[in-house]
């Protein structure tokens, strides 16, 4: 129960924080003389998108409580990267971080639950933004990459120019409630690893590039067979 509560709190935190900051932005834009209607409308669009995301998280939790099956369909990881980086665009802008995406053309699809896989990437990106926040603005870089890899796998990686992870912590940070952050729950990586493993994949951390960290997620490419998974 406490892990379920922690994961609900964790997953709703990001869209709720984004809704509040976009609402504040819209208020500022509308109280300017003259009001900036176009930008305010864009902020409202983002609020609606984040509200829908929070709704999806709740729906998924309800499905889990009813133990019903998750919606498992072909997922284009490149599309997923575009969606999630869009969700985080204002957070990246606010924190002066450059988020670069490098997507392999003609990437094979993977099979999975879109909302869950989005959550994995969102957790990795949120951590990367936190990790670079103590570097000077011009040194804050996050690179999201997709690649086909050996053995019929598709790899998604998030590399950052942050403070890095000490070698002795590379495995431990995936345990629940391990955090070095004042306001962290320490569940983002634990949840992400459970999701990736439930999809038949692997998620791990490496040191580098430079002093930073790289998180890699390898998922089986979908060969098109339509047997249902449990
Ligand atoms: N990109 C990164 N660079 C350096 N350290 C990282 C990175 N990602 C994670 N960590 C370390 O791993 C710890 C655990 O990460 P995790 O996402 O599980 O929890 P958290 O970010 O602390 O809290 P939250 O529950 O809000 O995600 C972090 O507190 C941090 O010390
Ligand atoms: Mg985290």
PDB file of C-alpha atoms and ligand atoms in Angstrom:
ATOM      1  CA  UNK A   1       0.000   0.000   0.000  1.00  0.00           C
ATOM      2  CA  UNK A   2       2.775   2.470   0.894  1.00  0.00           C
ATOM      3  CA  UNK A   3       4.582   1.755  -2.397  1.00  0.00           C
ATOM      4  CA  UNK A   4       1.353   2.228  -4.334  1.00  0.00           C
ATOM      5  CA  UNK A   5       0.706   5.500  -2.497  1.00  0.00           C
ATOM      6  CA  UNK A   6       4.296   6.584  -3.178  1.00  0.00           C
ATOM      7  CA  UNK A   7       4.009   5.833  -6.864  1.00  0.00           C
ATOM      8  CA  UNK A   8       0.687   7.706  -7.181  1.00  0.00           C
ATOM      9  CA  UNK A   9       2.178  10.704  -5.392  1.00  0.00           C
ATOM     10  CA  UNK A  10       5.256  10.528  -7.610  1.00  0.00           C
ATOM     11  CA  UNK A  11       3.398  10.260 -10.912  1.00  0.00           C
ATOM     12  CA  UNK A  12       0.876  12.998 -10.156  1.00  0.00           C
ATOM     13  CA  UNK A  13       3.489  15.411  -8.858  1.00  0.00           C
ATOM     14  CA  UNK A  14       4.926  16.322 -12.261  1.00  0.00           C
ATOM     15  CA  UNK A  15       1.669  17.113 -14.121  1.00  0.00           C
ATOM     16  CA  UNK A  16       0.285  19.009 -11.101  1.00  0.00           C
ATOM     17  CA  UNK A  17       3.438  21.127 -10.792  1.00  0.00           C
ATOM     18  CA  UNK A  18       3.286  21.850 -14.531  1.00  0.00           C
ATOM     19  CA  UNK A  19      -0.397  22.856 -14.276  1.00  0.00           C
ATOM     20  CA  UNK A  20       0.352  25.319 -11.472  1.00  0.00           C
ATOM     21  CA  UNK A  21       3.311  26.909 -13.265  1.00  0.00           C
ATOM     22  CA  UNK A  22       1.418  27.186 -16.569  1.00  0.00           C
ATOM     23  CA  UNK A  23      -1.584  28.711 -14.769  1.00  0.00           C
ATOM     24  CA  UNK A  24       0.721  31.296 -13.154  1.00  0.00           C
ATOM     25  CA  UNK A  25       2.274  32.014 -16.555  1.00  0.00           C
ATOM     26  CA  UNK A  26      -1.208  32.499 -18.081  1.00  0.00           C
ATOM     27  CA  UNK A  27      -2.161  34.905 -15.270  1.00  0.00           C
ATOM     28  CA  UNK A  28       0.972  36.969 -15.911  1.00  0.00           C
ATOM     29  CA  UNK A  29       0.420  36.951 -19.687  1.00  0.00           C
ATOM     30  CA  UNK A  30      -3.197  38.125 -19.307  1.00  0.00           C
ATOM     31  CA  UNK A  31      -2.449  40.897 -16.827  1.00  0.00           C
ATOM     32  CA  UNK A  32       0.141  42.477 -19.131  1.00  0.00           C
ATOM     33  CA  UNK A  33      -0.851  45.654 -20.939  1.00  0.00           C
ATOM     34  CA  UNK A  34      -1.669  44.550 -23.641  1.00  0.00           C
ATOM     35  CA  UNK A  35      -2.481  40.953 -22.666  1.00  0.00           C
ATOM     36  CA  UNK A  36      -0.632  38.296 -24.671  1.00  0.00           C
ATOM     37  CA  UNK A  37      -3.613  36.198 -25.733  1.00  0.00           C
ATOM     38  CA  UNK A  38      -1.707  33.815 -28.042  1.00  0.00           C
ATOM     39  CA  UNK A  39       0.862  32.821 -25.407  1.00  0.00           C
ATOM     40  CA  UNK A  40      -1.850  32.535 -22.739  1.00  0.00           C
ATOM     41  CA  UNK A  41      -3.787  30.203 -25.039  1.00  0.00           C
ATOM     42  CA  UNK A  42      -0.651  28.056 -25.485  1.00  0.00           C
ATOM     43  CA  UNK A  43      -0.259  27.871 -21.677  1.00  0.00           C
ATOM     44  CA  UNK A  44      -3.925  26.794 -21.401  1.00  0.00           C
ATOM     45  CA  UNK A  45      -3.339  24.080 -24.030  1.00  0.00           C
ATOM     46  CA  UNK A  46      -0.462  22.765 -21.915  1.00  0.00           C
ATOM     47  CA  UNK A  47      -2.659  22.832 -18.804  1.00  0.00           C
ATOM     48  CA  UNK A  48      -5.302  20.763 -20.614  1.00  0.00           C
ATOM     49  CA  UNK A  49      -2.657  18.263 -21.816  1.00  0.00           C
ATOM     50  CA  UNK A  50      -1.202  17.879 -18.306  1.00  0.00           C
ATOM     51  CA  UNK A  51      -4.688  17.502 -16.825  1.00  0.00           C
ATOM     52  CA  UNK A  52      -5.396  14.686 -19.294  1.00  0.00           C
ATOM     53  CA  UNK A  53      -2.094  13.054 -18.350  1.00  0.00           C
ATOM     54  CA  UNK A  54      -2.953  13.174 -14.650  1.00  0.00           C
ATOM     55  CA  UNK A  55      -6.311  11.605 -15.544  1.00  0.00           C
ATOM     56  CA  UNK A  56      -4.548   8.797 -17.418  1.00  0.00           C
ATOM     57  CA  UNK A  57      -2.323   8.123 -14.418  1.00  0.00           C
ATOM     58  CA  UNK A  58      -5.404   7.788 -12.201  1.00  0.00           C
ATOM     59  CA  UNK A  59      -7.175   5.566 -14.730  1.00  0.00           C
ATOM     60  CA  UNK A  60      -4.156   3.314 -14.873  1.00  0.00           C
ATOM     61  CA  UNK A  61      -3.982   3.087 -11.073  1.00  0.00           C
ATOM     62  CA  UNK A  62      -7.676   2.157 -11.013  1.00  0.00           C
ATOM     63  CA  UNK A  63      -7.046  -0.511 -13.644  1.00  0.00           C
ATOM     64  CA  UNK A  64      -4.205  -1.879 -11.498  1.00  0.00           C
ATOM     65  CA  UNK A  65      -6.442  -1.992  -8.424  1.00  0.00           C
ATOM     66  CA  UNK A  66      -9.068  -3.873 -10.443  1.00  0.00           C
ATOM     67  CA  UNK A  67      -6.194  -6.032 -11.722  1.00  0.00           C
ATOM     68  CA  UNK A  68      -7.410  -5.590 -15.261  1.00  0.00           C
ATOM     69  CA  UNK A  69      -4.952  -5.789 -18.145  1.00  0.00           C
ATOM     70  CA  UNK A  70      -2.996  -2.766 -19.227  1.00  0.00           C
ATOM     71  CA  UNK A  71      -3.340  -1.649 -22.812  1.00  0.00           C
ATOM     72  CA  UNK A  72      -0.414  -3.284 -24.567  1.00  0.00           C
ATOM     73  CA  UNK A  73       0.064  -2.122 -28.150  1.00  0.00           C
ATOM     74  CA  UNK A  74       2.892  -1.306 -30.564  1.00  0.00           C
ATOM     75  CA  UNK A  75       4.771   1.783 -29.406  1.00  0.00           C
ATOM     76  CA  UNK A  76       7.023   4.007 -31.476  1.00  0.00           C
ATOM     77  CA  UNK A  77       9.767   5.084 -29.045  1.00  0.00           C
ATOM     78  CA  UNK A  78      10.689   8.036 -31.260  1.00  0.00           C
ATOM     79  CA  UNK A  79       7.136   9.369 -30.978  1.00  0.00           C
ATOM     80  CA  UNK A  80       7.243   8.759 -27.238  1.00  0.00           C
ATOM     81  CA  UNK A  81      10.450  10.825 -26.970  1.00  0.00           C
ATOM     82  CA  UNK A  82       8.845  13.684 -28.921  1.00  0.00           C
ATOM     83  CA  UNK A  83       5.760  13.668 -26.667  1.00  0.00           C
ATOM     84  CA  UNK A  84       7.638  13.533 -23.385  1.00  0.00           C
ATOM     85  CA  UNK A  85      10.221  16.166 -24.335  1.00  0.00           C
ATOM     86  CA  UNK A  86       7.296  18.404 -25.308  1.00  0.00           C
ATOM     87  CA  UNK A  87       5.731  17.842 -21.866  1.00  0.00           C
ATOM     88  CA  UNK A  88       9.000  18.870 -20.248  1.00  0.00           C
ATOM     89  CA  UNK A  89       9.842  21.729 -22.613  1.00  0.00           C
ATOM     90  CA  UNK A  90       8.776  24.483 -20.211  1.00  0.00           C
ATOM     91  CA  UNK A  91      10.603  22.862 -17.263  1.00  0.00           C
ATOM     92  CA  UNK A  92      13.755  22.626 -19.401  1.00  0.00           C
ATOM     93  CA  UNK A  93      13.408  26.245 -20.508  1.00  0.00           C
ATOM     94  CA  UNK A  94      12.853  27.440 -16.940  1.00  0.00           C
ATOM     95  CA  UNK A  95      15.959  25.598 -15.777  1.00  0.00           C
ATOM     96  CA  UNK A  96      18.119  26.867 -18.678  1.00  0.00           C
ATOM     97  CA  UNK A  97      18.800  23.313 -19.843  1.00  0.00           C
ATOM     98  CA  UNK A  98      19.370  22.277 -23.453  1.00  0.00           C
ATOM     99  CA  UNK A  99      17.542  19.034 -24.221  1.00  0.00           C
ATOM    100  CA  UNK A 100      18.809  17.511 -27.455  1.00  0.00           C
ATOM    101  CA  UNK A 101      17.086  14.579 -29.122  1.00  0.00           C
ATOM    102  CA  UNK A 102      18.817  12.146 -31.456  1.00  0.00           C
ATOM    103  CA  UNK A 103      16.349   9.638 -32.918  1.00  0.00           C
ATOM    104  CA  UNK A 104      17.270   6.634 -35.061  1.00  0.00           C
ATOM    105  CA  UNK A 105      15.339   6.564 -38.355  1.00  0.00           C
ATOM    106  CA  UNK A 106      13.147   3.499 -39.043  1.00  0.00           C
ATOM    107  CA  UNK A 107      13.294   2.311 -35.430  1.00  0.00           C
ATOM    108  CA  UNK A 108      11.388  -0.967 -34.891  1.00  0.00           C
ATOM    109  CA  UNK A 109       8.391  -0.585 -32.534  1.00  0.00           C
ATOM    110  CA  UNK A 110       8.291  -2.100 -29.050  1.00  0.00           C
ATOM    111  CA  UNK A 111       5.220  -3.553 -27.410  1.00  0.00           C
ATOM    112  CA  UNK A 112       3.933  -1.963 -24.278  1.00  0.00           C
ATOM    113  CA  UNK A 113       1.742   0.408 -22.354  1.00  0.00           C
ATOM    114  CA  UNK A 114       2.238   3.948 -23.673  1.00  0.00           C
ATOM    115  CA  UNK A 115       1.465   5.759 -20.418  1.00  0.00           C
ATOM    116  CA  UNK A 116       3.871   3.526 -18.461  1.00  0.00           C
ATOM    117  CA  UNK A 117       6.696   3.946 -20.958  1.00  0.00           C
ATOM    118  CA  UNK A 118       6.114   7.719 -20.969  1.00  0.00           C
ATOM    119  CA  UNK A 119       6.437   7.631 -17.197  1.00  0.00           C
ATOM    120  CA  UNK A 120       9.841   5.916 -17.439  1.00  0.00           C
ATOM    121  CA  UNK A 121      11.205   8.567 -19.773  1.00  0.00           C
ATOM    122  CA  UNK A 122       9.635  11.351 -17.709  1.00  0.00           C
ATOM    123  CA  UNK A 123      11.342   9.994 -14.566  1.00  0.00           C
ATOM    124  CA  UNK A 124      14.730   9.733 -16.305  1.00  0.00           C
ATOM    125  CA  UNK A 125      14.421  13.232 -17.767  1.00  0.00           C
ATOM    126  CA  UNK A 126      13.300  14.764 -14.477  1.00  0.00           C
ATOM    127  CA  UNK A 127      16.337  13.218 -12.787  1.00  0.00           C
ATOM    128  CA  UNK A 128      18.608  14.495 -15.579  1.00  0.00           C
ATOM    129  CA  UNK A 129      17.227  18.050 -15.207  1.00  0.00           C
ATOM    130  CA  UNK A 130      17.854  17.842 -11.449  1.00  0.00           C
ATOM    131  CA  UNK A 131      21.364  16.466 -12.030  1.00  0.00           C
ATOM    132  CA  UNK A 132      22.467  19.331 -14.291  1.00  0.00           C
ATOM    133  CA  UNK A 133      20.874  22.056 -12.158  1.00  0.00           C
ATOM    134  CA  UNK A 134      24.048  22.669 -10.148  1.00  0.00           C
ATOM    135  CA  UNK A 135      26.153  23.166 -13.288  1.00  0.00           C
ATOM    136  CA  UNK A 136      26.457  26.652 -14.870  1.00  0.00           C
ATOM    137  CA  UNK A 137      23.599  27.265 -17.385  1.00  0.00           C
ATOM    138  CA  UNK A 138      25.835  26.899 -20.475  1.00  0.00           C
ATOM    139  CA  UNK A 139      26.959  23.461 -19.238  1.00  0.00           C
ATOM    140  CA  UNK A 140      23.436  22.065 -18.692  1.00  0.00           C
ATOM    141  CA  UNK A 141      22.913  19.487 -21.421  1.00  0.00           C
ATOM    142  CA  UNK A 142      20.659  16.434 -21.655  1.00  0.00           C
ATOM    143  CA  UNK A 143      20.678  14.121 -24.682  1.00  0.00           C
ATOM    144  CA  UNK A 144      17.852  11.650 -25.345  1.00  0.00           C
ATOM    145  CA  UNK A 145      18.719   9.001 -27.907  1.00  0.00           C
ATOM    146  CA  UNK A 146      17.037   6.002 -29.557  1.00  0.00           C
ATOM    147  CA  UNK A 147      18.982   3.219 -31.283  1.00  0.00           C
ATOM    148  CA  UNK A 148      18.348  -0.303 -32.542  1.00  0.00           C
ATOM    149  CA  UNK A 149      20.745  -2.552 -30.635  1.00  0.00           C
ATOM    150  CA  UNK A 150      22.042  -6.133 -30.727  1.00  0.00           C
ATOM    151  CA  UNK A 151      19.822  -9.127 -30.065  1.00  0.00           C
ATOM    152  CA  UNK A 152      16.580  -7.621 -31.359  1.00  0.00           C
ATOM    153  CA  UNK A 153      16.547  -4.858 -28.778  1.00  0.00           C
ATOM    154  CA  UNK A 154      15.684  -1.198 -29.050  1.00  0.00           C
ATOM    155  CA  UNK A 155      17.613   1.153 -26.773  1.00  0.00           C
ATOM    156  CA  UNK A 156      16.487   4.427 -25.275  1.00  0.00           C
ATOM    157  CA  UNK A 157      19.089   6.441 -23.392  1.00  0.00           C
ATOM    158  CA  UNK A 158      19.197   9.669 -21.416  1.00  0.00           C
ATOM    159  CA  UNK A 159      22.662  11.170 -20.935  1.00  0.00           C
ATOM    160  CA  UNK A 160      23.320  14.287 -18.883  1.00  0.00           C
ATOM    161  CA  UNK A 161      26.197  16.622 -18.087  1.00  0.00           C
ATOM    162  CA  UNK A 162      25.357  16.613 -14.380  1.00  0.00           C
ATOM    163  CA  UNK A 163      27.221  15.661 -11.246  1.00  0.00           C
ATOM    164  CA  UNK A 164      27.182  11.931 -12.069  1.00  0.00           C
ATOM    165  CA  UNK A 165      26.644   8.859  -9.894  1.00  0.00           C
ATOM    166  CA  UNK A 166      29.503   7.428  -7.754  1.00  0.00           C
ATOM    167  CA  UNK A 167      30.405   3.891  -8.948  1.00  0.00           C
ATOM    168  CA  UNK A 168      29.300   2.335  -5.646  1.00  0.00           C
ATOM    169  CA  UNK A 169      25.803   3.839  -6.060  1.00  0.00           C
ATOM    170  CA  UNK A 170      25.092   2.755  -9.660  1.00  0.00           C
ATOM    171  CA  UNK A 171      23.019  -0.250  -8.516  1.00  0.00           C
ATOM    172  CA  UNK A 172      21.671   1.113  -5.220  1.00  0.00           C
ATOM    173  CA  UNK A 173      19.869   4.122  -6.729  1.00  0.00           C
ATOM    174  CA  UNK A 174      17.288   1.740  -8.231  1.00  0.00           C
ATOM    175  CA  UNK A 175      16.165   0.594  -4.779  1.00  0.00           C
ATOM    176  CA  UNK A 176      12.947   2.190  -3.503  1.00  0.00           C
ATOM    177  CA  UNK A 177      13.268   5.210  -1.174  1.00  0.00           C
ATOM    178  CA  UNK A 178      16.958   5.822  -1.959  1.00  0.00           C
ATOM    179  CA  UNK A 179      17.352   9.553  -2.566  1.00  0.00           C
ATOM    180  CA  UNK A 180      19.927  12.319  -2.188  1.00  0.00           C
ATOM    181  CA  UNK A 181      17.317  15.064  -2.743  1.00  0.00           C
ATOM    182  CA  UNK A 182      15.717  17.157  -0.013  1.00  0.00           C
ATOM    183  CA  UNK A 183      12.270  16.767  -1.586  1.00  0.00           C
ATOM    184  CA  UNK A 184      12.788  13.422  -3.324  1.00  0.00           C
ATOM    185  CA  UNK A 185      10.784  10.301  -2.552  1.00  0.00           C
ATOM    186  CA  UNK A 186      13.454   8.066  -4.078  1.00  0.00           C
ATOM    187  CA  UNK A 187      10.942   6.036  -6.047  1.00  0.00           C
ATOM    188  CA  UNK A 188      11.353   7.298  -9.631  1.00  0.00           C
ATOM    189  CA  UNK A 189      14.035   4.808 -10.647  1.00  0.00           C
ATOM    190  CA  UNK A 190      12.472   1.913  -8.712  1.00  0.00           C
ATOM    191  CA  UNK A 191       9.137   2.454 -10.483  1.00  0.00           C
ATOM    192  CA  UNK A 192      10.884   2.870 -13.834  1.00  0.00           C
ATOM    193  CA  UNK A 193      12.821  -0.362 -13.461  1.00  0.00           C
ATOM    194  CA  UNK A 194       9.644  -2.317 -12.514  1.00  0.00           C
ATOM    195  CA  UNK A 195       7.898  -0.933 -15.586  1.00  0.00           C
ATOM    196  CA  UNK A 196      10.791  -1.770 -17.928  1.00  0.00           C
ATOM    197  CA  UNK A 197      11.161  -5.294 -16.503  1.00  0.00           C
ATOM    198  CA  UNK A 198       7.410  -5.884 -16.837  1.00  0.00           C
ATOM    199  CA  UNK A 199       7.964  -5.088 -20.528  1.00  0.00           C
ATOM    200  CA  UNK A 200      10.701  -7.731 -20.779  1.00  0.00           C
ATOM    201  CA  UNK A 201      13.467  -5.118 -20.830  1.00  0.00           C
ATOM    202  CA  UNK A 202      16.351  -3.842 -18.747  1.00  0.00           C
ATOM    203  CA  UNK A 203      17.153  -0.438 -17.222  1.00  0.00           C
ATOM    204  CA  UNK A 204      20.570   0.462 -15.845  1.00  0.00           C
ATOM    205  CA  UNK A 205      22.898   3.386 -15.127  1.00  0.00           C
ATOM    206  CA  UNK A 206      26.414   4.059 -16.390  1.00  0.00           C
ATOM    207  CA  UNK A 207      29.026   6.700 -15.665  1.00  0.00           C
ATOM    208  CA  UNK A 208      29.810   9.295 -18.330  1.00  0.00           C
ATOM    209  CA  UNK A 209      29.839  11.120 -20.659  1.00  0.00           C
ATOM    210  CA  UNK A 210      32.461  13.144 -18.782  1.00  0.00           C
ATOM    211  CA  UNK A 211      31.388  13.558 -15.170  1.00  0.00           C
ATOM    212  CA  UNK A 212      27.711  12.969 -16.004  1.00  0.00           C
ATOM    213  CA  UNK A 213      25.473   9.916 -16.019  1.00  0.00           C
ATOM    214  CA  UNK A 214      23.758   7.860 -18.716  1.00  0.00           C
ATOM    215  CA  UNK A 215      20.631   5.799 -18.111  1.00  0.00           C
ATOM    216  CA  UNK A 216      19.923   3.081 -20.679  1.00  0.00           C
ATOM    217  CA  UNK A 217      16.733   1.213 -21.236  1.00  0.00           C
ATOM    218  CA  UNK A 218      16.731  -1.782 -23.600  1.00  0.00           C
ATOM    219  CA  UNK A 219      13.370  -3.168 -24.723  1.00  0.00           C
ATOM    220  CA  UNK A 220      12.625  -6.103 -27.024  1.00  0.00           C
ATOM    221  CA  UNK A 221      11.660  -4.958 -30.516  1.00  0.00           C
ATOM    222  CA  UNK A 222       8.179  -6.077 -31.480  1.00  0.00           C
ATOM    223  CA  UNK A 223       8.274  -8.648 -34.256  1.00  0.00           C
ATOM    224  CA  UNK A 224       4.581  -8.209 -35.009  1.00  0.00           C
ATOM    225  CA  UNK A 225       3.171 -11.317 -33.325  1.00  0.00           C
ATOM    226  CA  UNK A 226      -0.173 -10.562 -31.706  1.00  0.00           C
ATOM    227  CA  UNK A 227      -0.283 -13.017 -28.806  1.00  0.00           C
ATOM    228  CA  UNK A 228      -1.512 -11.189 -25.761  1.00  0.00           C
ATOM    229  CA  UNK A 229       0.802 -10.710 -22.809  1.00  0.00           C
ATOM    230  CA  UNK A 230      -0.403 -11.150 -19.240  1.00  0.00           C
TER     231      UNK A 230
HETATM  232  N1  LIG B   1      20.843  11.614 -13.799  1.00  0.00           N
HETATM  233  C1  LIG B   1      21.308  11.447 -12.556  1.00  0.00           C
HETATM  234  N2  LIG B   1      22.532  11.954 -12.198  1.00  0.00           N
HETATM  235  C2  LIG B   1      22.998  11.796 -10.933  1.00  0.00           C
HETATM  236  N3  LIG B   1      22.330  11.142  -9.961  1.00  0.00           N
HETATM  237  C3  LIG B   1      21.137  10.624 -10.246  1.00  0.00           C
HETATM  238  C4  LIG B   1      20.562  10.729 -11.553  1.00  0.00           C
HETATM  239  N4  LIG B   1      19.359  10.100 -11.537  1.00  0.00           N
HETATM  240  C5  LIG B   1      19.200   9.623 -10.290  1.00  0.00           C
HETATM  241  N5  LIG B   1      20.242   9.930  -9.502  1.00  0.00           N
HETATM  242  C6  LIG B   1      20.432   9.584  -8.085  1.00  0.00           C
HETATM  243  O1  LIG B   1      19.555   8.510  -7.764  1.00  0.00           O
HETATM  244  C7  LIG B   1      18.688   8.862  -6.704  1.00  0.00           C
HETATM  245  C8  LIG B   1      17.367   8.140  -6.862  1.00  0.00           C
HETATM  246  O2  LIG B   1      16.662   8.612  -8.006  1.00  0.00           O
HETATM  247  P1  LIG B   1      15.077   8.439  -8.052  1.00  0.00           P
HETATM  248  O3  LIG B   1      14.571   9.028  -9.312  1.00  0.00           O
HETATM  249  O4  LIG B   1      14.735   7.013  -7.752  1.00  0.00           O
HETATM  250  O5  LIG B   1      14.579   9.284  -6.797  1.00  0.00           O
HETATM  251  P2  LIG B   1      14.603  10.879  -6.612  1.00  0.00           P
HETATM  252  O6  LIG B   1      14.769  11.560  -7.943  1.00  0.00           O
HETATM  253  O7  LIG B   1      15.595  11.194  -5.551  1.00  0.00           O
HETATM  254  O8  LIG B   1      13.145  11.145  -6.047  1.00  0.00           O
HETATM  255  P3  LIG B   1      11.788  10.943  -6.876  1.00  0.00           P
HETATM  256  O9  LIG B   1      11.037   9.912  -6.100  1.00  0.00           O
HETATM  257  O10 LIG B   1      11.150  12.285  -6.860  1.00  0.00           O
HETATM  258  O11 LIG B   1      12.128  10.476  -8.245  1.00  0.00           O
HETATM  259  C9  LIG B   1      18.607  10.379  -6.761  1.00  0.00           C
HETATM  260  O12 LIG B   1      18.243  10.939  -5.517  1.00  0.00           O
HETATM  261  C10 LIG B   1      20.038  10.738  -7.173  1.00  0.00           C
HETATM  262  O13 LIG B   1      20.886  10.694  -6.066  1.00  0.00           O
HETATM  263 MG1  LIG B   2      13.575  10.966  -9.618  1.00  0.00          MG
END
